[in-house]
PDB file of C-alpha atoms in Angstrom:
ATOM      1  CA  MET A 144     253.227 219.147 134.953  1.00 54.00           C
ATOM      2  CA  GLU A 145     256.062 221.290 133.600  1.00 59.00           C
ATOM      3  CA  LEU A 146     259.249 220.103 131.985  1.00 61.00           C
ATOM      4  CA  ASP A 147     262.257 219.949 134.278  1.00 64.00           C
ATOM      5  CA  LEU A 148     265.004 221.493 132.163  1.00 64.00           C
ATOM      6  CA  ASP A 149     267.721 220.185 134.501  1.00 66.00           C
ATOM      7  CA  SER A 150     266.461 216.604 134.570  1.00 72.00           C
ATOM      8  CA  PRO A 151     269.093 213.940 133.715  1.00 75.00           C
ATOM      9  CA  THR A 152     266.383 211.935 131.919  1.00 80.00           C
ATOM     10  CA  GLN A 153     265.667 214.691 129.426  1.00 87.00           C
ATOM     11  CA  TYR A 154     265.562 213.838 125.701  1.00 91.00           C
ATOM     12  CA  ARG A 155     266.339 216.790 123.400  1.00 93.00           C
ATOM     13  CA  ILE A 156     265.277 217.169 119.767  1.00 94.00           C
ATOM     14  CA  LEU A 157     266.724 219.698 117.326  1.00 95.00           C
ATOM     15  CA  CYS A 158     263.853 221.029 115.184  1.00 95.00           C
ATOM     16  CA  ILE A 159     264.537 222.983 111.990  1.00 94.00           C
ATOM     17  CA  ASP A 160     262.351 225.000 109.643  1.00 92.00           C
ATOM     18  CA  PRO A 161     264.591 225.562 106.592  1.00 89.00           C
ATOM     19  CA  GLY A 162     264.754 228.787 104.632  1.00 83.00           C
ATOM     20  CA  THR A 163     266.944 230.414 102.029  1.00 76.00           C
ATOM     21  CA  GLU A 164     267.398 233.580 104.120  1.00 82.00           C
ATOM     22  CA  THR A 165     265.977 232.752 107.566  1.00 87.00           C
ATOM     23  CA  LEU A 166     266.248 229.493 109.493  1.00 90.00           C
ATOM     24  CA  GLY A 167     263.887 228.697 112.366  1.00 92.00           C
ATOM     25  CA  VAL A 168     265.497 226.481 115.006  1.00 94.00           C
ATOM     26  CA  SER A 169     264.048 225.180 118.245  1.00 94.00           C
ATOM     27  CA  VAL A 170     265.067 222.559 120.782  1.00 94.00           C
ATOM     28  CA  LEU A 171     262.158 220.466 121.999  1.00 92.00           C
ATOM     29  CA  GLY A 172     262.671 218.267 125.032  1.00 90.00           C
ATOM     30  CA  TYR A 173     260.701 215.768 127.045  1.00 88.00           C
ATOM     31  CA  ASP A 174     261.330 213.655 130.091  1.00 84.00           C
ATOM     32  CA  VAL A 175     261.630 209.969 129.206  1.00 83.00           C
ATOM     33  CA  VAL A 176     259.976 209.054 132.530  1.00 82.00           C
ATOM     34  CA  THR A 177     257.005 211.436 132.562  1.00 82.00           C
ATOM     35  CA  ASN A 178     256.842 212.079 128.765  1.00 83.00           C
ATOM     36  CA  VAL A 179     256.127 215.771 129.410  1.00 84.00           C
ATOM     37  CA  PRO A 180     257.256 217.881 126.415  1.00 88.00           C
ATOM     38  CA  GLY A 181     258.535 221.431 126.543  1.00 89.00           C
ATOM     39  CA  VAL A 182     260.456 224.051 124.583  1.00 92.00           C
ATOM     40  CA  ILE A 183     264.048 224.445 125.701  1.00 92.00           C
ATOM     41  CA  ALA A 184     265.128 227.053 123.125  1.00 92.00           C
ATOM     42  CA  GLY A 185     263.868 228.910 120.089  1.00 93.00           C
ATOM     43  CA  ILE A 186     266.255 230.826 117.833  1.00 92.00           C
ATOM     44  CA  THR A 187     265.881 232.545 114.457  1.00 92.00           C
ATOM     45  CA  LEU A 188     269.051 232.408 112.384  1.00 89.00           C
ATOM     46  CA  HIS A 189     269.478 235.136 109.777  1.00 86.00           C
ATOM     47  CA  ALA A 190     271.931 233.902 107.180  1.00 76.00           C
ATOM     48  CA  GLU A 191     272.640 237.367 105.802  1.00 74.00           C
ATOM     49  CA  ARG A 192     273.721 238.608 109.235  1.00 72.00           C
ATOM     50  CA  LEU A 193     275.835 235.544 109.971  1.00 70.00           C
ATOM     51  CA  ALA A 194     277.639 235.514 106.629  1.00 69.00           C
ATOM     52  CA  ARG A 195     280.119 238.290 106.099  1.00 69.00           C
ATOM     53  CA  ARG A 196     281.192 239.339 102.644  1.00 64.00           C
ATOM     54  CA  ASN A 197     284.698 237.958 102.457  1.00 67.00           C
ATOM     55  CA  LEU A 198     286.835 235.879 100.139  1.00 67.00           C
ATOM     56  CA  VAL A 199     284.518 232.853 100.477  1.00 67.00           C
ATOM     57  CA  SER A 200     281.545 234.912  99.333  1.00 67.00           C
ATOM     58  CA  PHE A 201     283.575 236.339  96.465  1.00 62.00           C
ATOM     59  CA  LEU A 202     284.812 232.942  95.252  1.00 70.00           C
ATOM     60  CA  HIS A 203     281.768 230.720  95.828  1.00 71.00           C
ATOM     61  CA  GLY A 204     278.861 233.161  95.850  1.00 70.00           C
ATOM     62  CA  ASP A 205     276.609 234.628  98.516  1.00 76.00           C
ATOM     63  CA  ARG A 206     274.382 231.551  98.802  1.00 77.00           C
ATOM     64  CA  PHE A 207     277.303 229.280  99.597  1.00 80.00           C
ATOM     65  CA  ALA A 208     278.620 231.755 102.173  1.00 81.00           C
ATOM     66  CA  ARG A 209     275.192 231.915 103.855  1.00 82.00           C
ATOM     67  CA  ASN A 210     274.930 228.126 103.946  1.00 83.00           C
ATOM     68  CA  MET A 211     278.358 227.806 105.523  1.00 85.00           C
ATOM     69  CA  ALA A 212     277.404 230.382 108.145  1.00 84.00           C
ATOM     70  CA  LEU A 213     274.259 228.407 108.955  1.00 88.00           C
ATOM     71  CA  PHE A 214     276.345 225.238 109.113  1.00 89.00           C
ATOM     72  CA  ARG A 215     278.635 226.678 111.769  1.00 89.00           C
ATOM     73  CA  ALA A 216     275.713 228.107 113.762  1.00 90.00           C
ATOM     74  CA  LEU A 217     273.868 224.758 113.782  1.00 93.00           C
ATOM     75  CA  VAL A 218     276.938 222.861 114.937  1.00 94.00           C
ATOM     76  CA  GLU A 219     277.330 225.311 117.821  1.00 93.00           C
ATOM     77  CA  LEU A 220     273.669 224.886 118.796  1.00 93.00           C
ATOM     78  CA  CYS A 221     273.992 221.097 118.743  1.00 94.00           C
ATOM     79  CA  GLU A 222     277.022 221.279 121.010  1.00 94.00           C
ATOM     80  CA  GLU A 223     275.394 223.798 123.348  1.00 93.00           C
ATOM     81  CA  TYR A 224     272.183 221.851 123.935  1.00 92.00           C
ATOM     82  CA  GLN A 225     273.605 218.319 123.497  1.00 91.00           C
ATOM     83  CA  ILE A 226     270.802 217.081 121.251  1.00 92.00           C
ATOM     84  CA  HIS A 227     269.817 213.426 120.861  1.00 92.00           C
ATOM     85  CA  SER A 228     267.688 213.612 117.685  1.00 93.00           C
ATOM     86  CA  ALA A 229     267.069 216.014 114.805  1.00 95.00           C
ATOM     87  CA  VAL A 230     264.131 216.648 112.493  1.00 95.00           C
ATOM     88  CA  ILE A 231     263.589 219.091 109.632  1.00 93.00           C
ATOM     89  CA  GLU A 232     260.693 220.153 107.454  1.00 92.00           C
ATOM     90  CA  SER A 233     261.206 218.761 103.963  1.00 89.00           C
ATOM     91  CA  PRO A 234     261.096 221.137 100.968  1.00 85.00           C
ATOM     92  CA  TRP A 235     257.716 221.506  99.288  1.00 74.00           C
ATOM     93  CA  LEU A 236     257.798 221.594  95.498  1.00 67.00           C
ATOM     94  CA  GLY A 237     255.510 224.424  94.449  1.00 64.00           C
ATOM     95  CA  LYS A 238     255.486 226.734  91.469  1.00 67.00           C
ATOM     96  CA  PHE A 239     259.041 227.976  91.952  1.00 66.00           C
ATOM     97  CA  ALA A 240     261.671 225.383  91.112  1.00 73.00           C
ATOM     98  CA  GLU A 241     264.546 227.688  92.092  1.00 75.00           C
ATOM     99  CA  THR A 242     263.200 228.058  95.636  1.00 76.00           C
ATOM    100  CA  PHE A 243     262.781 224.300  95.935  1.00 81.00           C
ATOM    101  CA  ALA A 244     266.387 223.784  94.812  1.00 83.00           C
ATOM    102  CA  ALA A 245     267.641 226.338  97.372  1.00 82.00           C
ATOM    103  CA  LEU A 246     265.646 224.693 100.182  1.00 86.00           C
ATOM    104  CA  THR A 247     266.961 221.271  99.183  1.00 88.00           C
ATOM    105  CA  GLU A 248     270.499 222.615  99.388  1.00 87.00           C
ATOM    106  CA  CYS A 249     269.730 224.135 102.795  1.00 87.00           C
ATOM    107  CA  CYS A 250     268.423 220.776 104.062  1.00 91.00           C
ATOM    108  CA  PHE A 251     271.640 219.111 102.928  1.00 91.00           C
ATOM    109  CA  ILE A 252     273.683 221.705 104.833  1.00 90.00           C
ATOM    110  CA  CYS A 253     271.620 221.016 107.952  1.00 92.00           C
ATOM    111  CA  LYS A 254     272.206 217.298 107.544  1.00 93.00           C
ATOM    112  CA  GLN A 255     275.949 217.905 107.297  1.00 93.00           C
ATOM    113  CA  ALA A 256     275.857 220.013 110.464  1.00 94.00           C
ATOM    114  CA  VAL A 257     274.086 217.268 112.418  1.00 95.00           C
ATOM    115  CA  TYR A 258     276.538 214.712 111.052  1.00 95.00           C
ATOM    116  CA  ALA A 259     279.492 216.895 112.054  1.00 95.00           C
ATOM    117  CA  TYR A 260     278.136 217.004 115.603  1.00 95.00           C
ATOM    118  CA  ASP A 261     277.346 213.282 115.859  1.00 94.00           C
ATOM    119  CA  PRO A 262     277.511 210.874 112.890  1.00 94.00           C
ATOM    120  CA  THR A 263     275.062 208.503 114.599  1.00 94.00           C
ATOM    121  CA  ILE A 264     272.175 211.025 114.606  1.00 94.00           C
ATOM    122  CA  VAL A 265     269.828 210.818 111.630  1.00 92.00           C
ATOM    123  CA  LEU A 266     268.124 213.980 110.381  1.00 93.00           C
ATOM    124  CA  HIS A 267     264.486 212.977 109.999  1.00 93.00           C
ATOM    125  CA  LYS A 268     262.151 214.741 107.569  1.00 91.00           C
ATOM    126  CA  VAL A 269     258.455 215.577 107.599  1.00 90.00           C
ATOM    127  CA  ASP A 270     256.362 217.317 104.963  1.00 88.00           C
ATOM    128  CA  PRO A 271     254.652 220.622 105.880  1.00 86.00           C
ATOM    129  CA  PRO A 272     251.022 219.329 105.827  1.00 85.00           C
ATOM    130  CA  THR A 273     251.855 216.474 108.215  1.00 87.00           C
ATOM    131  CA  ALA A 274     253.656 218.825 110.621  1.00 87.00           C
ATOM    132  CA  LYS A 275     250.589 221.095 110.716  1.00 87.00           C
ATOM    133  CA  LEU A 276     248.374 218.062 111.249  1.00 86.00           C
ATOM    134  CA  ALA A 277     250.439 217.038 114.278  1.00 85.00           C
ATOM    135  CA  VAL A 278     249.586 220.232 116.168  1.00 87.00           C
ATOM    136  CA  GLY A 279     246.000 220.368 114.901  1.00 84.00           C
ATOM    137  CA  ALA A 280     246.404 223.431 112.665  1.00 79.00           C
ATOM    138  CA  VAL A 281     243.991 223.963 109.773  1.00 74.00           C
ATOM    139  CA  THR A 282     245.454 226.497 107.352  1.00 70.00           C
ATOM    140  CA  THR A 283     243.900 228.290 104.399  1.00 65.00           C
ATOM    141  CA  LYS A 284     245.328 230.029 101.356  1.00 66.00           C
ATOM    142  CA  GLU A 285     244.603 233.401 102.939  1.00 63.00           C
ATOM    143  CA  ASP A 286     246.206 232.602 106.314  1.00 66.00           C
ATOM    144  CA  ARG A 287     248.874 229.915 106.507  1.00 65.00           C
ATOM    145  CA  LYS A 288     250.868 231.076 109.528  1.00 70.00           C
ATOM    146  CA  GLY A 289     248.237 232.283 111.997  1.00 78.00           C
ATOM    147  CA  PRO A 290     246.541 228.920 112.599  1.00 83.00           C
ATOM    148  CA  VAL A 291     249.920 227.227 113.171  1.00 88.00           C
ATOM    149  CA  ARG A 292     250.886 229.771 115.826  1.00 88.00           C
ATOM    150  CA  ASP A 293     247.500 229.466 117.542  1.00 88.00           C
ATOM    151  CA  ALA A 294     247.699 225.661 117.482  1.00 89.00           C
ATOM    152  CA  VAL A 295     251.244 225.594 118.909  1.00 89.00           C
ATOM    153  CA  LEU A 296     250.348 228.015 121.695  1.00 89.00           C
ATOM    154  CA  ALA A 297     247.226 225.975 122.448  1.00 88.00           C
ATOM    155  CA  LEU A 298     249.399 222.929 123.183  1.00 89.00           C
ATOM    156  CA  GLY A 299     250.373 224.495 126.485  1.00 86.00           C
ATOM    157  CA  LEU A 300     254.040 223.566 126.221  1.00 88.00           C
ATOM    158  CA  SER A 301     256.267 224.744 129.024  1.00 86.00           C
ATOM    159  CA  CYS A 302     259.096 227.014 127.940  1.00 87.00           C
ATOM    160  CA  SER A 303     262.527 227.828 129.305  1.00 84.00           C
ATOM    161  CA  LYS A 304     262.841 231.017 131.326  1.00 82.00           C
ATOM    162  CA  ASP A 305     265.331 232.383 128.807  1.00 83.00           C
ATOM    163  CA  PHE A 306     262.713 232.458 126.032  1.00 88.00           C
ATOM    164  CA  ASP A 307     259.146 233.653 125.524  1.00 87.00           C
ATOM    165  CA  MET A 308     256.939 231.696 123.132  1.00 85.00           C
ATOM    166  CA  LEU A 309     254.841 234.782 122.413  1.00 87.00           C
ATOM    167  CA  GLU A 310     257.904 236.469 120.931  1.00 88.00           C
ATOM    168  CA  PHE A 311     258.943 233.558 118.704  1.00 91.00           C
ATOM    169  CA  SER A 312     259.039 234.242 114.969  1.00 90.00           C
ATOM    170  CA  GLU A 313     256.890 232.277 112.549  1.00 90.00           C
ATOM    171  CA  HIS A 314     259.936 230.243 111.552  1.00 91.00           C
ATOM    172  CA  VAL A 315     260.541 229.115 115.136  1.00 93.00           C
ATOM    173  CA  ILE A 316     256.833 228.317 115.545  1.00 92.00           C
ATOM    174  CA  ASP A 317     256.971 226.136 112.423  1.00 92.00           C
ATOM    175  CA  SER A 318     260.030 224.343 113.763  1.00 92.00           C
ATOM    176  CA  ILE A 319     258.184 223.616 117.023  1.00 93.00           C
ATOM    177  CA  ALA A 320     255.355 222.060 114.991  1.00 91.00           C
ATOM    178  CA  VAL A 321     257.937 219.926 113.179  1.00 92.00           C
ATOM    179  CA  GLY A 322     259.466 218.821 116.467  1.00 92.00           C
ATOM    180  CA  TYR A 323     256.089 218.081 118.025  1.00 92.00           C
ATOM    181  CA  TRP A 324     255.325 215.755 115.103  1.00 91.00           C
ATOM    182  CA  TYR A 325     258.523 213.847 115.822  1.00 91.00           C
ATOM    183  CA  TYR A 326     257.689 213.762 119.534  1.00 90.00           C
ATOM    184  CA  ARG A 327     254.288 212.202 118.850  1.00 86.00           C
ATOM    185  CA  ILE A 328     255.715 209.702 116.378  1.00 83.00           C
ATOM    186  CA  HIS A 329     258.469 208.840 118.854  1.00 75.00           C
ATOM    187  CA  GLN A 330     255.778 208.142 121.449  1.00 74.00           C
ATOM    188  CA  GLY A 331     253.963 205.825 119.019  1.00 69.00           C
ATOM    189  CA  ASN A 332     250.906 208.063 118.722  1.00 67.00           C
ATOM    190  CA  PRO A 333     248.458 206.197 116.447  1.00 56.00           C
ATOM    191  CA  VAL A 334     246.559 209.330 115.393  1.00 59.00           C
ATOM    192  CA  ILE A 335     249.370 210.775 113.322  1.00 62.00           C
ATOM    193  CA  THR A 336     250.560 207.456 111.909  1.00 58.00           C
ATOM    194  CA  GLU A 337     247.053 206.471 110.805  1.00 56.00           C
ATOM    195  CA  ALA A 338     246.439 209.910 109.304  1.00 57.00           C
ATOM    196  CA  ARG A 339     249.665 209.717 107.312  1.00 59.00           C
ATOM    197  CA  ALA A 340     248.873 206.222 106.059  1.00 59.00           C
ATOM    198  CA  LYS A 341     245.341 207.223 105.091  1.00 61.00           C
ATOM    199  CA  ARG A 342     246.531 210.265 103.196  1.00 62.00           C
ATOM    200  CA  ALA A 343     249.205 208.218 101.431  1.00 59.00           C
ATOM    201  CA  ARG A 344     246.590 205.752 100.196  1.00 59.00           C
ATOM    202  CA  LYS A 345     244.105 208.394  99.205  1.00 61.00           C
ATOM    203  CA  LYS A 346     244.170 209.370  95.557  1.00 53.00           C
ATOM    204  CA  ARG A 347     243.118 212.948  95.144  1.00 53.00           C
ATOM    205  CA  LYS A 348     241.186 213.936  92.043  1.00 51.00           C
ATOM    206  CA  PRO A 349     241.934 217.361  90.528  1.00 54.00           C
ATOM    207  CA  LYS A 350     239.251 219.921  91.342  1.00 55.00           C
ATOM    208  CA  ASN A 351     238.792 221.129  87.778  1.00 57.00           C
ATOM    209  CA  ALA A 352     239.333 217.795  86.116  1.00 54.00           C
ATOM    210  CA  ALA A 353     237.140 217.409  83.052  1.00 55.00           C
ATOM    211  CA  GLU A 354     235.227 214.227  82.472  1.00 55.00           C
ATOM    212  CA  PRO A 355     236.733 211.994  79.814  1.00 55.00           C
ATOM    213  CA  VAL A 356     235.047 212.447  76.467  1.00 52.00           C
ATOM    214  CA  THR A 357     234.497 209.330  74.405  1.00 54.00           C
ATOM    215  CA  VAL A 358     234.590 209.947  70.671  1.00 52.00           C
ATOM    216  CA  PRO A 359     232.665 207.374  68.658  1.00 57.00           C
ATOM    217  CA  VAL A 360     234.850 205.672  66.104  1.00 53.00           C
ATOM    218  CA  PRO A 361     233.006 205.071  62.790  1.00 57.00           C
ATOM    219  CA  SER A 362     232.910 201.494  61.626  1.00 56.00           C
ATOM    220  CA  ARG A 363     235.047 200.717  58.664  1.00 57.00           C
ATOM    221  CA  ARG A 364     232.839 200.177  55.604  1.00 58.00           C
ATOM    222  CA  ARG A 365     233.976 197.960  52.805  1.00 55.00           C
ATOM    223  CA  SER A 366     233.856 199.224  49.271  1.00 58.00           C
ATOM    224  CA  ARG A 367     231.212 198.000  46.798  1.00 61.00           C
ATOM    225  CA  ARG A 368     233.823 196.163  44.766  1.00 63.00           C
ATOM    226  CA  ARG A 369     235.075 194.228  47.776  1.00 65.00           C
ATOM    227  CA  ARG A 370     231.515 193.321  48.789  1.00 62.00           C
ATOM    228  CA  LYS A 371     230.774 191.927  45.306  1.00 62.00           C
ATOM    229  CA  LYS A 372     234.002 189.983  45.366  1.00 63.00           C
ATOM    230  CA  SER A 373     233.172 188.418  48.724  1.00 63.00           C
ATOM    231  CA  ARG A 374     229.712 187.440  47.506  1.00 65.00           C
ATOM    232  CA  ARG A 375     231.138 185.696  44.437  1.00 66.00           C
ATOM    233  CA  SER A 376     233.623 183.780  46.536  1.00 62.00           C
ATOM    234  CA  SER A 377     230.890 182.667  48.923  1.00 61.00           C
ATOM    235  CA  ALA A 378     228.591 181.640  46.038  1.00 60.00           C
ATOM    236  CA  GLY A 379     231.372 179.644  44.352  1.00 56.00           C
TER     237      GLY A 379
END
């Protein structure tokens, strides 16, 4: 059963994959009666193309100008598709602290855009591993994007006639995975909730963790003079 894009009972979710230069945005929808999900839109926002070098860029810097351009574009998308919920992939702290700080700032801009559209909508967050788990993708260090694309396409989601899922960028594909996680959580799917709880309780041990070495502590020996003194006191 395909998603009826013109259905009055359609629930629309704004899904965002943040990036410092490129932002993947998709609108995932499902019918509240049939619970059939589908992709309504998929758009890749290039901040460098949206932001023009003007006085704002000169005064506040290029990053701020790009974020403001993304802010305006997101507000327009929210108004165009009349979203009901929003979800974003949370920044992942890796080896590069500067990238994490830029992604955190981007997430805050996205939250402001959703708030500007409707203050009652909360921007939900999901970490990257959980989003990949929702669509059944198993990634490796050598290939982190291919399995996600294959898993999203394997879901068999219906797509709007104005878009082609085969032509979506990797950023849009990641945003669809983020939105599908929220869709499953919103439906009360126990698989994802139990997997998240299990992983939260699990304590991972470092792979190359060395075993603790116990160093024997030598017993404190009393001097000969103190031993003689203790013997005299015990004899007296």
